[in-house]
Amino acid sequence: MADPSAHSPTPSTCSGTTTVPNTPRPKHDSDHDHEHGSNGGRSNPSSPQSGRDKSVSRQDSTDPFGDEDAVDAESSTSSAASRRRLHNIQPTCFQKVETLTPALATWQSTHRLDNISLHLNWAPHDTSGSAFFKIQTALQFEDGLTARRDGRVSVFIFIYPERIDHLAFDLEPVEKPLGPDTVALAFEMNRAPALVVPHTYKCVGTSAEATMNSLRELATQLSFTVYTSLPRRKLSESRLRQLCTAVTDQKLSSIQACANTLRLYGGQGAQLLEGDELSKPTLNPPAYDDVGLHRSSLNTTTTASKSQKRRRRSSSESASEHRSKIPTDIKAWLDDRLDAHKQEVIELLGRHRSQILHVLQDFKAELDDKLDAREEKLVEDRLSDLVAAKVEEQMGEVEERVMESITSRPLQASLTFPDHCLY
């Protein structure tokens, strides 16, 4: 299988000017920035532009994510109808892009480093625009420095945008080691990246020596390619082109929060290895007794002899095995996120359970009150009916007795006549 690095992606942006890396850029006043537009105060306005630079400038001026002052300037010179049309256009601006994706790095056509992740952070609408790139992997350290549950420690390669001379992308690289959505990012540096390790770092485990050596070598390169699978909903082709153009034109500074090493490794801080520090040999692990060393050397010799007798795997087998691997740091990150989500779900279920119990208790109390009131009303209605029936019955009996007594007695009447002169 051909190495992915043998086919470098076609550059999509123009070469930017070389600046002194990691140095603060001079702050220009707003009038100067408005006068020079896309130059951003970094290039000489009197110097001629090449056709490629002019095309990029025209592209920046028509970019919907570009400077809003340029749109206002054009609208001021257009007709009233054009101004109304421009006013109705709603630019699809985005505030910040943060991605963490599996990646693979290649350099010098024959070297590669897999099982890594690429952090891409971009804030295009900051004061002057900022970005930051980080390559991350996890290694087994001998002293277990701030180790996670799996006993590994994260190691980073910081890629400062000030150190990038040219950044290009290719949406259709010849080789796609990460699937059909693989994107190739070609970095041309004016200063090599920095390797970030724990502050008390001395040595790594035996199984991680090869990976650490590859990281050290990658951190010394001025030209390398990173293959990754970027989410198109966050970074479309136009946005990716805008990012590469801004980085190439030295318009972006480092995001300080991403470049801060004091918060790494549980707040213990980190050390940056650059230049000659990367060429220093790694300190050996703590010394063992002679018997242990002799036994270790015998085991190493035996293992080496056995490895020479193993059948060589075909390139197709190694490629399929590589595609089936999941980057260990991504797996660890997903495990941590899954544990965090599980804890959140448990807490939410507990809160919902208590709320449901509280609602049920309130509903039960309200229902009991209604039942008691209904029962009292039913009792009162029943008593009223019984009393009314009893009274009616008694009145009927009294009426019967009165009528009976009246009819059973003889009628006696006495007539009395007044005295009259005729009698």
CSV table of C-alpha atoms in Angstrom, one decimal, residues 26 202 245:
chain,number,residue,atom,x,y,z
A,26,PRO,CA,1.7,44.7,17.1
A,202,LYS,CA,11.5,11.1,33.2
A,245,THR,CA,-6.1,31.1,4.3
